[in-house]
Amino acid sequence: MMRLDTVRLRILGGLALLGATVVSIALFSAYALRTVRRSEEAQLETVRRSGTVGNGIAASVFQEIAAGQQYLVTPTASERGQFQDAADESFAFAQELERLPGLTLEQRLSVNRIRELQGSIEVGYAMAHALRDLGRDAEASARAAAVLNPATELTRLVRTLTAALAQAAHRTEQGIAAEMARWEAYLYLGLVLAVVATALAGYGTLQAVEGPLGRIVVAAERFGEADLRPVTTGRMPREIQILADAMQQMGGRLRGIVADVISESERIAASAGDLSAISEQLAASASEVTTAMVETSRGAQGQRVELDAIGAGLAQLRQTTAEMAEGAERVALLGEEIRTVASRHRSSVASASSVLLDVREVVQTTSHQVSQLAQQTAAIDDFVDLIRRISSQTNLLALNAAIEAARAGEHGRGFAVVAEEVRQLADDAARAAADVTVTTNAIREQVEDVTATMAAGTAKVRGIEDVAGGAARGLGEIATAVEQVEQAAARVAKTAQQNRDLTERLQERAQGVASQAVAHASSAEQVSAAAQEQGASTEEMAATTGRLLQAAEKLRSLVRGFRV
Amino acid sequence: MRQAARLAVEQVNVRGGVRGRRLRLRVADDSGSEDAAVRAAQALYDDPGVAAVIGHLSSGTSIAAAQVYGGGAHPLVMLSPSASSPELSGINPYVFSICPTDASYGEALARFAWRALGARRAGLIFLSNDYGRGVRDAFAADFVRLGGTVVEQDPYVPTTASLEPYLARMQRAGIDVLVLAAERPGAELALREMQALGLRWPVVGGDALTGIEAAGALAEGLHVTSAYLPDQPGARNVPFVADYARAYPGELPDHRGAGAYDAVLLLAQAMAASGPDRQAIRDYLAQVGRGRPPFHGVTGTIAFDTAGADPTKSVIIGVVRKGRLVTEATQ
């Protein structure tokens, strides 16, 4: 058996039961009524038709007999016509009788007999009429009399048949009535069953809904009173079970949440204290950061100045390098000139060498003559030496006289003047001797110079030759050296160029670094501002933390009311 | 009728039967009695092996039995080769007839009496049942319409011992044709009494008289209406008559036999097409001539109207000559 474990199923089941019962009762009633109606219709039709036909056949046979008898008395065409019409009518009724529905075999045979009798009555009278027409009245009367028996039998059969049909109809009606009574009983039984089933279904549904709902209401009220301990609800319909499960789940979740809230509020209180301390530290740190950032800003500015100086130095360096490059270019130009001059001089030296060979001859001759002159000057020297020794003696005497004159005083004046005059004469003589010495020396020197010059000239000429050769070689070397100088100058120029590029880059970089330094400085200023703001925020945080602490305390006092 | 039906069944079975099954002919006798007809009908109805009924021979028994065949839970086709009553047509959806109705017979009789016999005053003896009255009414209506007078209309029943008073009265009234809307026994009685009275009226009768030619001199010169005569020409009729004569030496088929022969072959065709189910056979027959092609049999073309009758069938006049029923030259 299916368990009715949902309210929906119970209600649907109840309704379906009720509906099915009602529909069955309705169908049953409709069927019963229709059966009764049809059966009654058929029966009524049979009874009606059998009554009509039975009466009709009996009446028409009587009429036929009456007309037949009448014709025997007054044989007129109209009487005969009436007889024939009655006979035809009677035959038609008999025909209809045969076609009655629902006849038993016995009744059909009875109908056949009725028709037979009906025919023999007709023929009997027709024959009697013929005999009457032929004037054979006795035979006619006998024929007519013979009709009476069949007529009696026919009447009896018709009555029997009609009565049998009526009785059958009555029996059927009785059967129908009995069946109706039975159906009525079934109907009442069905109704009672429907009522009982509906009442049971309703009661069961109410029971299934009310009890569990009450338990759930109690549970809900406990939740309302902050009692979140688990609730037991017992067995219940599925829909309410879902509700109860939801309540249980809700209670469980609330319990968990409240427990969490309690522990969390403790933690929040603790955390708020920690947070307060941290926010103070943070405020201190923020001011330190501000200071540090101000210094950083300053340092960045200094850095920028230094970098500017580096930039200037580098600019100077670049200028110098440019000059160096220019110098190198000039060196190169000079080298070119030197090379030109050297080559020109080398040809001059060659022509000078040939001249020098002639000069060497002249010099050797002159040198010999000068040596002779030098020997003559030696005699002059001796004379001069004598004069210089006299003058020196004189000068010494003049000096002694002047000393004596000074001792004589006024009386020696006059002598002093003579002594002076004598000294001046000695000086003059010495000066003249010196002049002669000088002149002699000059001559000697000149002779020696000439000699030396001669010798030197010779040597010089030789030397000049060597020099000329050397000059020629030197000029060659100079050309070589000039080339090397040019190469060196070119390298210098190249290097200078590289230096200039490098310098330019360095300068750019220095500028970049400088602008970065500027940026650093401004960043540092921003950081410093931010740090100051942070300081303010931290103060706010401290205030908030205070409020948080108060809230945590309040929360703790609130959740203390729950029973979990 | 039975012989012709048997011949037809044998021919069908020789050709392999229907759907590989042999046809079997079950014969019941109603003896012309409506009581016996009702009993026989009930027996046939209750036999589930019976697929269709060919019969009954006369209108009265056919009408009585039709009520049995057309009712209940498993109605059964009744295909009558010879019942001509107009009452039969439309009596229920399971009744079919392949012969002309009494109205056609009565009308043909009236025309023949008026034209061929030159009759103007007719005397009429009728069997007081559906058939006799049917022929009587049809004849009287047409004869009067043509201008003639029906002097007498006298009933009889099978138990009637003598018709002499009627004949005597007719002799006195003066008639120039005697119409026998009767069956064979009544007709032979009338002819015998006519002979006894020395009367020499031309006598005409309905198809129910067929077979009376065997009554010898009594019936000589009698005219009867028929749906079929064995001397009719026809591509199907000639071999049928030959087969019949071979099967039953010295005998010729009548309209009932020819009808029964056609009925067997028509039912075989229906069962071949729709199977041996009673309802299927009925539904097939209802479509013959209406949705399906008509059936061409020895009695001519068969096509049913909505009432199960065959309105296409024409009536021919036969005459008894030397003990044989032959087609009358002057129709």
PDB file of C-alpha atoms in Angstrom, chain B residues 20-149:
ATOM      1  CA  GLY B  20      -9.430 -23.070 -50.062  1.00  0.00           C
ATOM      2  CA  ARG B  21     -12.404 -24.291 -48.027  1.00  0.00           C
ATOM      3  CA  ARG B  22     -15.223 -26.408 -49.333  1.00  0.00           C
ATOM      4  CA  LEU B  23     -18.731 -25.053 -49.317  1.00  0.00           C
ATOM      5  CA  ARG B  24     -21.175 -27.204 -47.451  1.00  0.00           C
ATOM      6  CA  LEU B  25     -24.915 -27.114 -48.086  1.00  0.00           C
ATOM      7  CA  ARG B  26     -27.114 -27.598 -45.056  1.00  0.00           C
ATOM      8  CA  VAL B  27     -30.726 -28.259 -46.036  1.00  0.00           C
ATOM      9  CA  ALA B  28     -33.728 -27.462 -43.840  1.00  0.00           C
ATOM     10  CA  ASP B  29     -37.381 -28.067 -44.675  1.00  0.00           C
ATOM     11  CA  ASP B  30     -40.090 -25.596 -43.697  1.00  0.00           C
ATOM     12  CA  SER B  31     -42.779 -27.582 -45.512  1.00  0.00           C
ATOM     13  CA  GLY B  32     -44.381 -24.306 -46.521  1.00  0.00           C
ATOM     14  CA  SER B  33     -45.434 -23.857 -42.911  1.00  0.00           C
ATOM     15  CA  GLU B  34     -44.678 -20.641 -41.121  1.00  0.00           C
ATOM     16  CA  ASP B  35     -44.356 -22.533 -37.841  1.00  0.00           C
ATOM     17  CA  ALA B  36     -41.819 -24.908 -39.330  1.00  0.00           C
ATOM     18  CA  ALA B  37     -40.099 -21.954 -41.008  1.00  0.00           C
ATOM     19  CA  VAL B  38     -39.665 -20.153 -37.661  1.00  0.00           C
ATOM     20  CA  ARG B  39     -38.304 -23.303 -36.012  1.00  0.00           C
ATOM     21  CA  ALA B  40     -35.933 -24.082 -38.887  1.00  0.00           C
ATOM     22  CA  ALA B  41     -34.775 -20.465 -38.944  1.00  0.00           C
ATOM     23  CA  GLN B  42     -33.993 -20.589 -35.234  1.00  0.00           C
ATOM     24  CA  ALA B  43     -31.975 -23.771 -35.699  1.00  0.00           C
ATOM     25  CA  LEU B  44     -29.979 -22.304 -38.570  1.00  0.00           C
ATOM     26  CA  TYR B  45     -29.465 -19.042 -36.684  1.00  0.00           C
ATOM     27  CA  ASP B  46     -28.094 -20.875 -33.658  1.00  0.00           C
ATOM     28  CA  ASP B  47     -25.560 -22.836 -35.753  1.00  0.00           C
ATOM     29  CA  PRO B  48     -22.379 -20.707 -35.888  1.00  0.00           C
ATOM     30  CA  GLY B  49     -21.222 -22.714 -38.913  1.00  0.00           C
ATOM     31  CA  VAL B  50     -24.020 -21.251 -41.013  1.00  0.00           C
ATOM     32  CA  ALA B  51     -22.728 -18.252 -42.962  1.00  0.00           C
ATOM     33  CA  ALA B  52     -25.890 -17.385 -44.895  1.00  0.00           C
ATOM     34  CA  VAL B  53     -29.326 -18.785 -45.666  1.00  0.00           C
ATOM     35  CA  ILE B  54     -30.749 -19.280 -49.157  1.00  0.00           C
ATOM     36  CA  GLY B  55     -34.518 -19.204 -48.890  1.00  0.00           C
ATOM     37  CA  HIS B  56     -37.216 -19.484 -47.987  1.00  0.00           C
ATOM     38  CA  LEU B  57     -39.182 -20.665 -50.932  1.00  0.00           C
ATOM     39  CA  SER B  58     -42.411 -18.747 -50.393  1.00  0.00           C
ATOM     40  CA  SER B  59     -43.180 -15.255 -49.220  1.00  0.00           C
ATOM     41  CA  GLY B  60     -45.136 -16.214 -46.090  1.00  0.00           C
ATOM     42  CA  THR B  61     -42.451 -18.472 -44.689  1.00  0.00           C
ATOM     43  CA  SER B  62     -39.780 -15.992 -45.730  1.00  0.00           C
ATOM     44  CA  ILE B  63     -41.474 -13.158 -43.868  1.00  0.00           C
ATOM     45  CA  ALA B  64     -41.960 -15.302 -40.757  1.00  0.00           C
ATOM     46  CA  ALA B  65     -38.337 -16.522 -40.812  1.00  0.00           C
ATOM     47  CA  ALA B  66     -36.862 -13.107 -41.655  1.00  0.00           C
ATOM     48  CA  GLN B  67     -37.822 -11.917 -38.185  1.00  0.00           C
ATOM     49  CA  VAL B  68     -35.605 -14.628 -36.708  1.00  0.00           C
ATOM     50  CA  TYR B  69     -32.622 -14.093 -39.007  1.00  0.00           C
ATOM     51  CA  GLY B  70     -32.520 -10.290 -38.657  1.00  0.00           C
ATOM     52  CA  GLY B  71     -32.623 -10.157 -34.820  1.00  0.00           C
ATOM     53  CA  GLY B  72     -30.253 -10.926 -31.978  1.00  0.00           C
ATOM     54  CA  ALA B  73     -26.521 -10.481 -31.700  1.00  0.00           C
ATOM     55  CA  HIS B  74     -25.380 -12.370 -34.804  1.00  0.00           C
ATOM     56  CA  PRO B  75     -27.838 -11.611 -37.587  1.00  0.00           C
ATOM     57  CA  LEU B  76     -27.707 -13.838 -40.621  1.00  0.00           C
ATOM     58  CA  VAL B  77     -28.251 -13.050 -44.277  1.00  0.00           C
ATOM     59  CA  MET B  78     -31.411 -14.486 -45.808  1.00  0.00           C
ATOM     60  CA  LEU B  79     -31.135 -14.494 -49.591  1.00  0.00           C
ATOM     61  CA  SER B  80     -34.394 -15.616 -51.087  1.00  0.00           C
ATOM     62  CA  PRO B  81     -34.388 -16.879 -54.680  1.00  0.00           C
ATOM     63  CA  SER B  82     -38.186 -16.928 -54.974  1.00  0.00           C
ATOM     64  CA  ALA B  83     -40.024 -14.996 -52.227  1.00  0.00           C
ATOM     65  CA  SER B  84     -41.726 -12.197 -54.083  1.00  0.00           C
ATOM     66  CA  SER B  85     -43.820 -10.413 -51.444  1.00  0.00           C
ATOM     67  CA  PRO B  86     -43.238  -6.657 -51.363  1.00  0.00           C
ATOM     68  CA  GLU B  87     -43.672  -6.960 -47.601  1.00  0.00           C
ATOM     69  CA  LEU B  88     -40.347  -8.725 -47.554  1.00  0.00           C
ATOM     70  CA  SER B  89     -38.324  -5.880 -48.961  1.00  0.00           C
ATOM     71  CA  GLY B  90     -36.890  -3.604 -46.289  1.00  0.00           C
ATOM     72  CA  ILE B  91     -38.183  -5.834 -43.489  1.00  0.00           C
ATOM     73  CA  ASN B  92     -34.644  -5.760 -42.086  1.00  0.00           C
ATOM     74  CA  PRO B  93     -31.130  -5.148 -43.441  1.00  0.00           C
ATOM     75  CA  TYR B  94     -30.289  -8.852 -43.617  1.00  0.00           C
ATOM     76  CA  VAL B  95     -33.002  -9.801 -46.101  1.00  0.00           C
ATOM     77  CA  PHE B  96     -32.218  -9.921 -49.825  1.00  0.00           C
ATOM     78  CA  SER B  97     -34.404 -11.138 -52.641  1.00  0.00           C
ATOM     79  CA  ILE B  98     -33.336 -11.858 -56.206  1.00  0.00           C
ATOM     80  CA  CYS B  99     -36.772 -12.356 -57.737  1.00  0.00           C
ATOM     81  CA  PRO B 100     -39.361  -9.832 -58.907  1.00  0.00           C
ATOM     82  CA  THR B 101     -41.993  -8.729 -56.373  1.00  0.00           C
ATOM     83  CA  ASP B 102     -45.647  -9.646 -56.326  1.00  0.00           C
ATOM     84  CA  ALA B 103     -46.397  -6.219 -57.695  1.00  0.00           C
ATOM     85  CA  SER B 104     -44.365  -7.055 -60.802  1.00  0.00           C
ATOM     86  CA  TYR B 105     -46.056 -10.437 -61.123  1.00  0.00           C
ATOM     87  CA  GLY B 106     -49.541  -8.936 -60.617  1.00  0.00           C
ATOM     88  CA  GLU B 107     -48.841  -6.188 -63.098  1.00  0.00           C
ATOM     89  CA  ALA B 108     -47.500  -8.652 -65.687  1.00  0.00           C
ATOM     90  CA  LEU B 109     -50.561 -10.880 -65.219  1.00  0.00           C
ATOM     91  CA  ALA B 110     -52.956  -7.955 -65.682  1.00  0.00           C
ATOM     92  CA  ARG B 111     -51.153  -6.817 -68.834  1.00  0.00           C
ATOM     93  CA  PHE B 112     -51.074 -10.321 -70.269  1.00  0.00           C
ATOM     94  CA  ALA B 113     -54.764 -10.977 -69.522  1.00  0.00           C
ATOM     95  CA  TRP B 114     -55.799  -7.620 -71.010  1.00  0.00           C
ATOM     96  CA  ARG B 115     -53.601  -7.688 -74.104  1.00  0.00           C
ATOM     97  CA  ALA B 116     -52.855 -11.295 -75.019  1.00  0.00           C
ATOM     98  CA  LEU B 117     -56.072 -12.862 -73.793  1.00  0.00           C
ATOM     99  CA  GLY B 118     -58.331  -9.876 -74.497  1.00  0.00           C
ATOM    100  CA  ALA B 119     -59.961 -10.377 -71.109  1.00  0.00           C
ATOM    101  CA  ARG B 120     -62.154  -7.636 -69.677  1.00  0.00           C
ATOM    102  CA  ARG B 121     -63.906  -9.366 -66.723  1.00  0.00           C
ATOM    103  CA  ALA B 122     -61.687 -11.253 -64.390  1.00  0.00           C
ATOM    104  CA  GLY B 123     -62.496 -13.614 -61.580  1.00  0.00           C
ATOM    105  CA  LEU B 124     -59.755 -13.986 -58.927  1.00  0.00           C
ATOM    106  CA  ILE B 125     -59.152 -16.629 -56.321  1.00  0.00           C
ATOM    107  CA  PHE B 126     -56.421 -15.792 -53.858  1.00  0.00           C
ATOM    108  CA  LEU B 127     -54.666 -17.546 -51.060  1.00  0.00           C
ATOM    109  CA  SER B 128     -55.388 -15.508 -47.964  1.00  0.00           C
ATOM    110  CA  ASN B 129     -51.779 -14.812 -47.018  1.00  0.00           C
ATOM    111  CA  ASP B 130     -49.123 -12.236 -47.882  1.00  0.00           C
ATOM    112  CA  TYR B 131     -48.409 -13.709 -51.278  1.00  0.00           C
ATOM    113  CA  GLY B 132     -51.947 -14.204 -52.440  1.00  0.00           C
ATOM    114  CA  ARG B 133     -53.078 -10.823 -51.281  1.00  0.00           C
ATOM    115  CA  GLY B 134     -49.990  -9.224 -52.822  1.00  0.00           C
ATOM    116  CA  VAL B 135     -50.686 -10.681 -56.266  1.00  0.00           C
ATOM    117  CA  ARG B 136     -54.416  -9.952 -55.871  1.00  0.00           C
ATOM    118  CA  ASP B 137     -53.885  -6.302 -55.053  1.00  0.00           C
ATOM    119  CA  ALA B 138     -51.308  -5.783 -57.801  1.00  0.00           C
ATOM    120  CA  PHE B 139     -53.458  -7.524 -60.433  1.00  0.00           C
ATOM    121  CA  ALA B 140     -56.663  -5.773 -59.441  1.00  0.00           C
ATOM    122  CA  ALA B 141     -55.054  -2.353 -59.441  1.00  0.00           C
ATOM    123  CA  ASP B 142     -53.465  -2.781 -62.885  1.00  0.00           C
ATOM    124  CA  PHE B 143     -56.425  -4.576 -64.483  1.00  0.00           C
ATOM    125  CA  VAL B 144     -58.828  -1.859 -63.349  1.00  0.00           C
ATOM    126  CA  ARG B 145     -56.389   0.784 -64.510  1.00  0.00           C
ATOM    127  CA  LEU B 146     -56.284  -0.893 -67.971  1.00  0.00           C
ATOM    128  CA  GLY B 147     -60.102  -0.716 -68.060  1.00  0.00           C
ATOM    129  CA  GLY B 148     -61.110  -4.200 -66.931  1.00  0.00           C
ATOM    130  CA  THR B 149     -63.375  -5.316 -64.123  1.00  0.00           C
TER     131      THR B 149
END
